[in-house]
Short mmCIF file of C-alpha atoms and ligand atoms in Angstrom, two decimals:
data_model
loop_
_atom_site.label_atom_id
_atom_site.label_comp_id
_atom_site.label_asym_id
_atom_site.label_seq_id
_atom_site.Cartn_x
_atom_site.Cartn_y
_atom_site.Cartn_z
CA UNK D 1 186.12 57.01 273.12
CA UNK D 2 183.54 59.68 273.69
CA UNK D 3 184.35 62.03 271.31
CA UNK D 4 183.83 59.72 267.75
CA UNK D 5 180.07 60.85 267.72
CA UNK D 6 181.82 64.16 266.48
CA UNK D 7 183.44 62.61 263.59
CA UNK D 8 182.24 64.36 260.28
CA UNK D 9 180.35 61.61 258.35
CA UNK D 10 180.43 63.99 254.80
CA UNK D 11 184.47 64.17 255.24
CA UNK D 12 184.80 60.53 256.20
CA UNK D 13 182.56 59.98 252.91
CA UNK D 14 184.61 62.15 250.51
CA UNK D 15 187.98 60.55 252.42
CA UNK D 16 187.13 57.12 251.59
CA UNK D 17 185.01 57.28 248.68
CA UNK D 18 186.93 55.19 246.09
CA UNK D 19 185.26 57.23 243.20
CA UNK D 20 186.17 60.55 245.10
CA UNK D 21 189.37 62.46 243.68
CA UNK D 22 191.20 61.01 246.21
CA UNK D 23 191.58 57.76 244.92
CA UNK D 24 191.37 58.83 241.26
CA UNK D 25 194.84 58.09 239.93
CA UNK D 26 194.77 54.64 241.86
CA UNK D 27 191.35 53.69 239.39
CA UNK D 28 189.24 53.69 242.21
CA UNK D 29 186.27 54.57 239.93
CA UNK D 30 187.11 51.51 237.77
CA UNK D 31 184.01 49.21 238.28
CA UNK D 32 184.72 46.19 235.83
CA UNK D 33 185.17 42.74 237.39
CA UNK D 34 188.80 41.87 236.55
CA UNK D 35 188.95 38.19 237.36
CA UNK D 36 187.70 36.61 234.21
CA UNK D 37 190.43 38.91 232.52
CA UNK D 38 192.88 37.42 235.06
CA UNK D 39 191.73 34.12 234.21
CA UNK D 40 192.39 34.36 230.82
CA UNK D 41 195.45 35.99 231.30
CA UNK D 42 196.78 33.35 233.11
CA UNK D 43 195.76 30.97 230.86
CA UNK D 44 197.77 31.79 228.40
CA UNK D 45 201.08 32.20 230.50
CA UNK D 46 201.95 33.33 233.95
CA UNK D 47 204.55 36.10 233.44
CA UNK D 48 203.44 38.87 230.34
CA UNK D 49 204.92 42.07 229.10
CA UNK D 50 202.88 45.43 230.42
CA UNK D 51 201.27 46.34 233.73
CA UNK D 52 198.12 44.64 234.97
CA UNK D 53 196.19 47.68 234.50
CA UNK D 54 195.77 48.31 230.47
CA UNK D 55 196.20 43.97 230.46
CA UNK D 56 192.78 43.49 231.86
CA UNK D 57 191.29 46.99 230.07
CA UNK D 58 191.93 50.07 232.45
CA UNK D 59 193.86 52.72 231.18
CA UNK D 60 193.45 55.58 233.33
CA UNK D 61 195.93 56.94 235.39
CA UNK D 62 198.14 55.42 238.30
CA UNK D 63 200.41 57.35 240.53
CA UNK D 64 202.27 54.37 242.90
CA UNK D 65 203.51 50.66 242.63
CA UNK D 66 205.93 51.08 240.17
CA UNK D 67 203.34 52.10 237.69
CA UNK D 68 204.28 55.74 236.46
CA UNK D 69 207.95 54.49 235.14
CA UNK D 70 207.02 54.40 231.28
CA UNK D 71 211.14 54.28 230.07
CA UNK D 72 211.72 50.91 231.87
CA UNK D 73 209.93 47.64 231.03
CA UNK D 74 207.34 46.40 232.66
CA UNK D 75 206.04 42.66 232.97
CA UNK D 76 203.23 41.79 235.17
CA UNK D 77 202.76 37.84 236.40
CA UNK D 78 199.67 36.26 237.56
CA UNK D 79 200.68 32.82 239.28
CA UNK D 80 200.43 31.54 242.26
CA UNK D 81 203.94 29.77 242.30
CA UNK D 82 205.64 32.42 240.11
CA UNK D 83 204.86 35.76 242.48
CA UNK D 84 206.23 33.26 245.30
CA UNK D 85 209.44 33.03 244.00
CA UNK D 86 210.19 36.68 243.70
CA UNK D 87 208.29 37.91 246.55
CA UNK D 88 211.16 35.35 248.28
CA UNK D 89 214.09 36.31 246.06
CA UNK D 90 215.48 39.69 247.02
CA UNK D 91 218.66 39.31 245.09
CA UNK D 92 217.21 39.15 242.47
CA UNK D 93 213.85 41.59 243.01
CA UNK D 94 214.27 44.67 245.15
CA UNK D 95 211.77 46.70 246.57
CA UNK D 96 213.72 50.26 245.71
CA UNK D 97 212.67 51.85 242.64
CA UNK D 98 215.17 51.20 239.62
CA UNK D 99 214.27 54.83 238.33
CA UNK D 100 213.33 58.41 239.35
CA UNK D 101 209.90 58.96 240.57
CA UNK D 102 207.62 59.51 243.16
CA UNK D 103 208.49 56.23 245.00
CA UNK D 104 212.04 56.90 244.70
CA UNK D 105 211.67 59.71 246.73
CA UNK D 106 210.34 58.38 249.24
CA UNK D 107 212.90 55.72 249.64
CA UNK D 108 214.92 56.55 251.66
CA UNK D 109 212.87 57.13 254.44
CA UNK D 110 209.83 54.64 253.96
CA UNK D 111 210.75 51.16 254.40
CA UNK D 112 208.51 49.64 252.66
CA UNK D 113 211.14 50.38 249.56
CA UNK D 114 214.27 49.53 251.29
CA UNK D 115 216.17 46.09 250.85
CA UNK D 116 218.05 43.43 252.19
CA UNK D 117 219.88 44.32 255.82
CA UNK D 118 218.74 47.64 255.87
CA UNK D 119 215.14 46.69 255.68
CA UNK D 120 215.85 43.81 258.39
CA UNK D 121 216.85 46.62 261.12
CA UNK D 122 214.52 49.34 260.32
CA UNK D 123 211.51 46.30 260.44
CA UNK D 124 212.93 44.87 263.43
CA UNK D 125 212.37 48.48 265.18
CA UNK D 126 208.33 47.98 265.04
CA UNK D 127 208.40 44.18 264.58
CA UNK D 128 207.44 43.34 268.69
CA UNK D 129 204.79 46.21 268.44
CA UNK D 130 203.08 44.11 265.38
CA UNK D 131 203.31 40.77 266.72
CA UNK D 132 200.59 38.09 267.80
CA UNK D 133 200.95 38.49 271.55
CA UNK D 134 200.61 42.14 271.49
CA UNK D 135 197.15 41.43 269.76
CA UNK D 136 195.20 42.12 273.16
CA UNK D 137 197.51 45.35 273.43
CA UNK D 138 195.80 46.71 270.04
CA UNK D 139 192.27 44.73 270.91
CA UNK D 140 192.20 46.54 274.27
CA UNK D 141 193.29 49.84 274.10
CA UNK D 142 191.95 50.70 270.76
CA UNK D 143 190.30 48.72 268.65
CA UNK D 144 187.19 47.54 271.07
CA UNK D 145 186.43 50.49 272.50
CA UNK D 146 185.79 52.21 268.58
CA UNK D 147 183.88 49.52 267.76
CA UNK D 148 181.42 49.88 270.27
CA UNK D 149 181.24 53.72 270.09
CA UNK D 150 180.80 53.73 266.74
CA UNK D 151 177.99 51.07 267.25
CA UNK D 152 176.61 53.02 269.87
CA UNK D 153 176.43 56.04 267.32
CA UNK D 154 173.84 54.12 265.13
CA UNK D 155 172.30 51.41 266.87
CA UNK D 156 169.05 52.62 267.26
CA UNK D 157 168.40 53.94 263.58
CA UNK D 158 167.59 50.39 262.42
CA UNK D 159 169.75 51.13 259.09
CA UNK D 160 173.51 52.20 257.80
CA UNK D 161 175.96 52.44 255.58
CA UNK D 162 178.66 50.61 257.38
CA UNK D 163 181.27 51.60 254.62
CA UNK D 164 181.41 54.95 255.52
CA UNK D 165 179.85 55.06 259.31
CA UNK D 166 181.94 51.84 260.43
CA UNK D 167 184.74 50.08 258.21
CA UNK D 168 186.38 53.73 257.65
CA UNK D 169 186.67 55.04 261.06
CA UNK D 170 187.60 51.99 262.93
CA UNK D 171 191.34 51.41 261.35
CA UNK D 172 192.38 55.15 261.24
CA UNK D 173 191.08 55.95 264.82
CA UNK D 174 193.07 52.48 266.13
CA UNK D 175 196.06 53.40 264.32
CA UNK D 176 195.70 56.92 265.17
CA UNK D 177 195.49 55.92 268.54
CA UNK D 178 198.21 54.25 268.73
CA UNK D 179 200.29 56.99 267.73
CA UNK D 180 198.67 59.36 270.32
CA UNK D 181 196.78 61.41 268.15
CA UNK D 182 192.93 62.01 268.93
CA UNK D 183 190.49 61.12 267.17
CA UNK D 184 189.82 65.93 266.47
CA UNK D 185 192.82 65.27 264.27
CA UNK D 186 192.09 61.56 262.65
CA UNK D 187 190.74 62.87 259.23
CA UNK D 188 193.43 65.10 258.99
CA UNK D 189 196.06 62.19 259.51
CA UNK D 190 193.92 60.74 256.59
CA UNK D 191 194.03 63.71 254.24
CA UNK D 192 197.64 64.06 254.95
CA UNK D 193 198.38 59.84 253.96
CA UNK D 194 196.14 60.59 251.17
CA UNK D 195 197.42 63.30 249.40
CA UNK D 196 199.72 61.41 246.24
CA UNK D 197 203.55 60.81 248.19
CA UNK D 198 201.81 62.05 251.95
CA UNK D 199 201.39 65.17 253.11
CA UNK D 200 204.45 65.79 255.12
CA UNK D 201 204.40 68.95 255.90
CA UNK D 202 200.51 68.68 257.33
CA UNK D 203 201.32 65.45 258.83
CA UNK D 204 204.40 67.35 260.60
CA UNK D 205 202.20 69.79 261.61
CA UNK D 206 200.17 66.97 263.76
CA UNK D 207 202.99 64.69 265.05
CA UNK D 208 206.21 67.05 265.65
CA UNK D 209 204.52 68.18 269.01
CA UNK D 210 203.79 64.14 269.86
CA UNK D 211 207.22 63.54 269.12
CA UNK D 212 208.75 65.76 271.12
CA UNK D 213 206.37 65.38 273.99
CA UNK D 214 207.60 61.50 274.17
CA UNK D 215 211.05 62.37 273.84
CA UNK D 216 210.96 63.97 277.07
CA UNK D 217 208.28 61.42 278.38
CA UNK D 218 208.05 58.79 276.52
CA UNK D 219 204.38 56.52 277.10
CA UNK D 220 202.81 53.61 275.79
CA UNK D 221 202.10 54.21 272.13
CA UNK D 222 203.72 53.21 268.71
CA UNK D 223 205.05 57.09 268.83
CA UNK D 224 207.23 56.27 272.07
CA UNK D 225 207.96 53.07 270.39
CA UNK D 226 209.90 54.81 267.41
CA UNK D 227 211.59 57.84 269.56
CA UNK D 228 213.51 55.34 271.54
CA UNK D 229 214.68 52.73 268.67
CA UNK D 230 218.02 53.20 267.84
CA UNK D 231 219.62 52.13 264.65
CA UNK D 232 222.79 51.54 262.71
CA UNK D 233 222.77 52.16 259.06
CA UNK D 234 225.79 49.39 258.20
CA UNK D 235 228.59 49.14 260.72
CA UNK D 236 228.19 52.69 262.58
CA UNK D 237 227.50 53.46 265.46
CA UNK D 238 223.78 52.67 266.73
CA UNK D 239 222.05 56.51 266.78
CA UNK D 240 218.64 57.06 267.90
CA UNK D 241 216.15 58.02 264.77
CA UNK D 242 215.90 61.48 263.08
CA UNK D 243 212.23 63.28 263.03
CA UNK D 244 212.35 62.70 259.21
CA UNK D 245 212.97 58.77 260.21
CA UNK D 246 210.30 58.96 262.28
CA UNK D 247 208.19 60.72 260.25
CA UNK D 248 208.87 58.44 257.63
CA UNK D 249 208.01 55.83 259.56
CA UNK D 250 204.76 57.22 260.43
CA UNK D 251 203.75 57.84 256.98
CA UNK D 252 204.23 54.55 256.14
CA UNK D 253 201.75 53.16 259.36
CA UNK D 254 199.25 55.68 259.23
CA UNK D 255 198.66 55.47 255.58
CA UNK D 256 198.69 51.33 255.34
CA UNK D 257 197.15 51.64 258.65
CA UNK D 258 193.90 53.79 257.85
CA UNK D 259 193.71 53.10 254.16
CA UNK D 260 193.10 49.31 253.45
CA UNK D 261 191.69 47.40 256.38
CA UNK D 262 188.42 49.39 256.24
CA UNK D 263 188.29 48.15 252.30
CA UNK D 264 188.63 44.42 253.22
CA UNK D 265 186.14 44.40 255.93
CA UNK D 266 183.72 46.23 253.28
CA UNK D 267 184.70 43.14 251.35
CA UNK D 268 184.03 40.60 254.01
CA UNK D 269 181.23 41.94 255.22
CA UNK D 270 179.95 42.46 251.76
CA UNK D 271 180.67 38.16 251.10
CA UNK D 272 178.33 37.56 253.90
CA UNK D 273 175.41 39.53 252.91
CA UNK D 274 175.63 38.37 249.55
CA UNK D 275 175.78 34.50 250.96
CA UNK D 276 173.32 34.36 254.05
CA UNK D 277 174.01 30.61 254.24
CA UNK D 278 177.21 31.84 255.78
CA UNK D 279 176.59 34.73 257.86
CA UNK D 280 173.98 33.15 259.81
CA UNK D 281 176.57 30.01 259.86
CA UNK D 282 179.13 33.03 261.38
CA UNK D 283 176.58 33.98 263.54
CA UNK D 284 175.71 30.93 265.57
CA UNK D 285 178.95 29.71 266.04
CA UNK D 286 182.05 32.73 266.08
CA UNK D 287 184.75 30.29 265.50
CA UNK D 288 183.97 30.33 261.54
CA UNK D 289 184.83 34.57 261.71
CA UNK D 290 188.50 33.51 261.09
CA UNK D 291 188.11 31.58 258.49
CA UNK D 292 185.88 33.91 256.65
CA UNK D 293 188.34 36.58 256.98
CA UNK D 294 190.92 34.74 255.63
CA UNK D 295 188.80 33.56 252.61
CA UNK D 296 187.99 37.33 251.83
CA UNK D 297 191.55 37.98 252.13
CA UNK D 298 192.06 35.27 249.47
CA UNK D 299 189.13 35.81 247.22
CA UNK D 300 189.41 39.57 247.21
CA UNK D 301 192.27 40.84 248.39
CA UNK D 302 191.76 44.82 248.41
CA UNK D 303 195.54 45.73 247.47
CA UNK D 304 195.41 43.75 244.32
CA UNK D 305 198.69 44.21 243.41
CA UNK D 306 202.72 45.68 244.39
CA UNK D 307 205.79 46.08 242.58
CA UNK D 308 209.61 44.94 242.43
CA UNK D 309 212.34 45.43 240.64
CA UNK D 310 214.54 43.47 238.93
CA UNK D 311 217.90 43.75 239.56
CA UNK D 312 219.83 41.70 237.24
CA UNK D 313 218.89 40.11 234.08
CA UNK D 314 216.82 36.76 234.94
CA UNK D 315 213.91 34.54 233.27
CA UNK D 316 210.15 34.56 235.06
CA UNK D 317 207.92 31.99 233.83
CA UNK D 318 210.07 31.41 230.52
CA UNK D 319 210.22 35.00 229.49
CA UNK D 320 213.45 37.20 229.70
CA UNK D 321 213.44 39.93 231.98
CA UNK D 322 216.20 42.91 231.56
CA UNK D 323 217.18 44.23 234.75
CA UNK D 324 215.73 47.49 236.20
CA UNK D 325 212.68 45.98 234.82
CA UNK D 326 209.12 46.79 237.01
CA UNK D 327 207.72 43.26 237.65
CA UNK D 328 204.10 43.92 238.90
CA UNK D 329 202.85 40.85 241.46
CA UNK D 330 199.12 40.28 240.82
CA UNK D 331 197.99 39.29 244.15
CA UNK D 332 194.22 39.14 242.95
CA UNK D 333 195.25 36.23 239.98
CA UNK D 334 197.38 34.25 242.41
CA UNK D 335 194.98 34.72 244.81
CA UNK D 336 192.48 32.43 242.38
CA UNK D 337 195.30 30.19 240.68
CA UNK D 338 193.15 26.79 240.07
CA UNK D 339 196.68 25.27 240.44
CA UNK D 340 196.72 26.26 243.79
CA UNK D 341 192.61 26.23 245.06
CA UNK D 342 189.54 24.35 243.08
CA UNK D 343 186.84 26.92 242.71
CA UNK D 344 188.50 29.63 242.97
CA UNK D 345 186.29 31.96 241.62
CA UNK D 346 184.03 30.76 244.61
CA UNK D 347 183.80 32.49 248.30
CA UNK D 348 184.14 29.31 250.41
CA UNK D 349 185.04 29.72 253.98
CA UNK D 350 185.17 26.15 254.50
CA UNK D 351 188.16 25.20 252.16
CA UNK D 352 191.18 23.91 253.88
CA UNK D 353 193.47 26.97 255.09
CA UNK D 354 196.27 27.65 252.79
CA UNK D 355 198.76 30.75 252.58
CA UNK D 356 197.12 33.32 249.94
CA UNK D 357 198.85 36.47 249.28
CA UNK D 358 196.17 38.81 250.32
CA UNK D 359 199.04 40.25 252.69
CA UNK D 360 202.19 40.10 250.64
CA UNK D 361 204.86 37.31 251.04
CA UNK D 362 208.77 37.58 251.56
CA UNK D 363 210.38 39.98 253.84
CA UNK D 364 207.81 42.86 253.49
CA UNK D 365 205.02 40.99 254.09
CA UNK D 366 201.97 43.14 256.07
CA UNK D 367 203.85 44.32 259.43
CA UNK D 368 200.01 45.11 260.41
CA UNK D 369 197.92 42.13 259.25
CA UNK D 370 197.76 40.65 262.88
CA UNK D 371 195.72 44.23 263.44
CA UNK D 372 194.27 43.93 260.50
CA UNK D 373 192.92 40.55 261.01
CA UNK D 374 192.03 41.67 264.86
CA UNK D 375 190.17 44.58 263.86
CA UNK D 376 188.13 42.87 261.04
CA UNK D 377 187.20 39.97 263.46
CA UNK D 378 186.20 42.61 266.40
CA UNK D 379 184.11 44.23 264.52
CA UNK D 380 182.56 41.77 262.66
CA UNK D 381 182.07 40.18 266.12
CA UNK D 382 180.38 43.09 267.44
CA UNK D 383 177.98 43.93 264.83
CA UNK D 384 176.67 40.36 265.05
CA UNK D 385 176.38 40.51 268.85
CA UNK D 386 174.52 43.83 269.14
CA UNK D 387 172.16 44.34 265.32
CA UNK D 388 169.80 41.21 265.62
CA UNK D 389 168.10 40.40 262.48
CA UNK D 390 171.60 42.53 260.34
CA UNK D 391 171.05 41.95 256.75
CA UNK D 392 171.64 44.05 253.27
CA UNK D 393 169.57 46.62 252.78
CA UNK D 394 167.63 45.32 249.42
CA UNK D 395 165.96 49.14 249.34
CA UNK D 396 169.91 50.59 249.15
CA UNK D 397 171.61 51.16 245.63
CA UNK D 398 173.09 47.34 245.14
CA UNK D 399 176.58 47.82 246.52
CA UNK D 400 179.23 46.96 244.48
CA UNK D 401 183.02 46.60 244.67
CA UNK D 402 185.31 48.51 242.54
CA UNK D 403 188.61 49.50 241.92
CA UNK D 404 191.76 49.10 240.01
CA UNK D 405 194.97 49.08 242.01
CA UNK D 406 192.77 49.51 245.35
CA UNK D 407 189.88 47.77 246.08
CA UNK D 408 186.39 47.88 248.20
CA UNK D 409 182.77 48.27 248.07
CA UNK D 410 181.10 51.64 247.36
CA UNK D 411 178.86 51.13 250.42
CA UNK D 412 177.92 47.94 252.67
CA UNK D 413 174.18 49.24 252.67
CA UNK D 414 172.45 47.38 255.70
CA UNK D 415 169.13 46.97 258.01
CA UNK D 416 168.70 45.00 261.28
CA UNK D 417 166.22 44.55 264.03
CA UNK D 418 165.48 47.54 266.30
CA UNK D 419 162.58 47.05 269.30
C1 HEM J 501 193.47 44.07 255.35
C2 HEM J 501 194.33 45.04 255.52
C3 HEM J 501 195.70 45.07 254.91
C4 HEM J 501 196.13 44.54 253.72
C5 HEM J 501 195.33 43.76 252.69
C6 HEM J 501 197.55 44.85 253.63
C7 HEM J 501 198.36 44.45 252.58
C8 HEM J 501 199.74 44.61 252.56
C9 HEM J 501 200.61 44.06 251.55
C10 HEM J 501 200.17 43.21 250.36
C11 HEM J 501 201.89 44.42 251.86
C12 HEM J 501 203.16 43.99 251.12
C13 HEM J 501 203.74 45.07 250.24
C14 HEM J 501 204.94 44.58 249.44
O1 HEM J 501 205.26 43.40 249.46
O2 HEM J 501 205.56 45.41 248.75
C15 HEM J 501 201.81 45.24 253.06
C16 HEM J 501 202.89 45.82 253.68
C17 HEM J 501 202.78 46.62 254.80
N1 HEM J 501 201.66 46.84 255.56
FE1 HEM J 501 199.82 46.12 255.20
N2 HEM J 501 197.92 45.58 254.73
C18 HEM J 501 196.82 45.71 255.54
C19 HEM J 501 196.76 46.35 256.77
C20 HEM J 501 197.82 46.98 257.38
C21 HEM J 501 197.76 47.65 258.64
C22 HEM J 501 196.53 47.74 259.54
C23 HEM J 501 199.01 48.16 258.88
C24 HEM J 501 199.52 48.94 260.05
C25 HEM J 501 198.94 49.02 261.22
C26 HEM J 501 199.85 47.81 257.75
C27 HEM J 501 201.18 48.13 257.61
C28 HEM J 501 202.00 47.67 256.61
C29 HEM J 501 203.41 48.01 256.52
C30 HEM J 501 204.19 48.89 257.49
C31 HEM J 501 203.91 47.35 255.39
C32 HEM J 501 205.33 47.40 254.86
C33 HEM J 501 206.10 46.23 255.43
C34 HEM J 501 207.53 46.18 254.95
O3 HEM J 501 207.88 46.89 253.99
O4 HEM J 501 208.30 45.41 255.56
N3 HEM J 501 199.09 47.08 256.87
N4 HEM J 501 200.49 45.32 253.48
#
């Protein structure tokens, strides 16, 4: 991919800046470290009244996940075992919005907020595009060859900021990719999944012409993927999808696509700098990468939190819960429930593998964390192959991670080896 040395390092830095504008009503600027909160929130019960925001001391503004609904109730839990059993009880919890609001307009066309059968057929439309096996599809065609161009890009200046020059670019050009658009119109795809309920008219702008192109000849992309599903909403007849389906659908990838795996490889990265013991442990031998990425994914998961809704009255954790209530699932506290891991608190690669909920649970668990996890791991990989000698940059501003409802580093400042 030639054309990534003409990507616009000041946009890329003002599009994934988490104390930018841009991520201002999601508390990106909110730099406290929430787990001892957590802690002590859990401590005294797993399942309280409010949203996990003002509970552990932010109060600023949030536009998504359920959060801008201030007529219905809202109860937040912080449990391993408890955010299991909704995340696996849809009769009970739905995903659609109990309420007007900005994520009740978007359901009906993103699926991440549809239930039950209707979810199971829209998911099933991408499902074989997501799976393990078609991991060298996404390793091949996109994600290797950004890696090492954006490598190539900075290699010889013996220093970076691999938030901005590396983690950002790498998921929205492979997920751009994969939708056939080039990487002249990536940050505009970004601005577009940005922008507070996407863009659609700007996003539109970019895709309509893809979409009609594969209708008449269809290729091998995620785009020609989607114009030939066909679907049946309940017993009707199976109809191929609308643009506003599709578009829907696109919305949904491009925006989980480019806008969290760059934060959680910040993070991971970030865990090995801070603990040389095991980055030069990741180094000599590759097969510990996994693991590591797993245990970020665990420790600090960067989506810290999503939403359901209850849909009948029901108990959580002793404590009643009216229906249409917003139950908010915090990922981040189960993620360190001592129930469930000793140490939590600590970043330990080498603890036996368990199932953490850094990607969700349940039906709508990540359709993209095999990518994810694939283009953390080849880019990890790659940056250990080709900087000898990579380590933080102690003459950088200290990095540190922030964020409220989305979280990563403010930079991964770093210096390496250069002849
Ligand atoms: C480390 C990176 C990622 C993290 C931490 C993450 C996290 C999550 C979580 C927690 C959910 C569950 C939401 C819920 O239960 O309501 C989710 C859903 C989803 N993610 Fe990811 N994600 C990541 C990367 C990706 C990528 C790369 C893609 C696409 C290429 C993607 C696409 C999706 C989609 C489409 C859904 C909705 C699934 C559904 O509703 O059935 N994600 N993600």
């Amino acid at each position: 991919m030639s054309d990534i040395a003409t990507l616009d390092p000041r946009r890329i830095r003002e599009l994934f800046d988490l104390r930018s504008d841009v991520y201002a009503n999601r508390g990106g600027g909110f730099d406290l470290d929430f787990y001892p909160e957590l802690h002590r929130l859990r401590e005294t019960g797993p399942v309280h009244a409010g949203v996990v925001g003002p509970l552990v001391g932010y109060h600023g503004e949030a536009f998504f996940q359920g959060l801008p609904f201030p007529d219905l109730p809202h109860f937040s839990v912080f449990d391993f075992a408890t955010c299991q059993d909704v995340l696996r009880d849809g009769d009970t919890f739905g995903s659609k919005p109990t309420a007007p609001g900005p994520e009740l307009d978007l359901s009906d066309s993103v699926m991440l907020y549809f239930d039950g059968d209707r979810h199971r057929r829209y998911r099933a439309l991408v499902q074989s595009s997501f799976v393990p096996k078609r991991g060298a599809w996404w390793s091949e065609r996109w994600i290797e060859s950004t890696v090492q161009g954006l490598i190539d890009t900075f290699e010889r200046n013996g220093r970076a900021d691999l938030n901005v020059e590396f983690c950002a670019p790498i998921p929205l050009l492979t997920i751009c990719g994969s939708f056939g658009i080039g990487v002249a119109d990536a940050l505009r795809v970004r601005e577009a999944a940005t922008s507070d309920g996407g863009d659609r008219a700007l996003l539109a702008s970019i895709l309509m012409p893809i979409i009609s192109e594969r209708r008449k000849e269809p290729r091998d992309d995620i785009i020609s993927v989607l114009v030939r599903a066909e679907v049946a909403d309940g017993d009707g007849p199976r109809e191929v999808l609308s643009d506003v389906d599709i578009l829907g659908f696109a919305l949904l990838l491009l925006a989980a696509g480019s806008g969290t795996t760059w934060k959680q490889m910040g993070i991971t990265l970030l865990a090995l700098l801070r603990h040389p013991r095991w980055l030069e442990a990741v180094r000599a031998d590759r097969t510990l990468l996994r693991p590591a990425i797993e245990e970020s994914l665990r420790w600090m998961p960067t989506d810290p939190m999503f939403t359901r809704y209850a849909l009948r009255d029901t108990e959580l954790g002793g404590v009643a819960i009216p229906a249409r209530s917003v139950v908010h699932l915090c990922f981040a506290a189960a993620n360190r429930d001592p129930a469930r891991w000793e140490r939590p608190d600590e970043f330990d690669p080498s603890r036996p593998p368990g199932a953490h909920l850094g990607f969700g649970g349940g039906p709508h668990i990540c359709l993209g964390m095999h990518v994810a996890r694939a283009e953390i791991h080849t880019a990890i990989d790659a940056l250990l192959d080709r900087l000898p000698g990579l380590r933080l940059d102690e003459d950088a501003e200290a990095p540190q991670i922030i964020g409220m409802y989305e979280r990563g580093p403010t930079s991964v400042p770093v210096v390496w080896d250069t002849p």
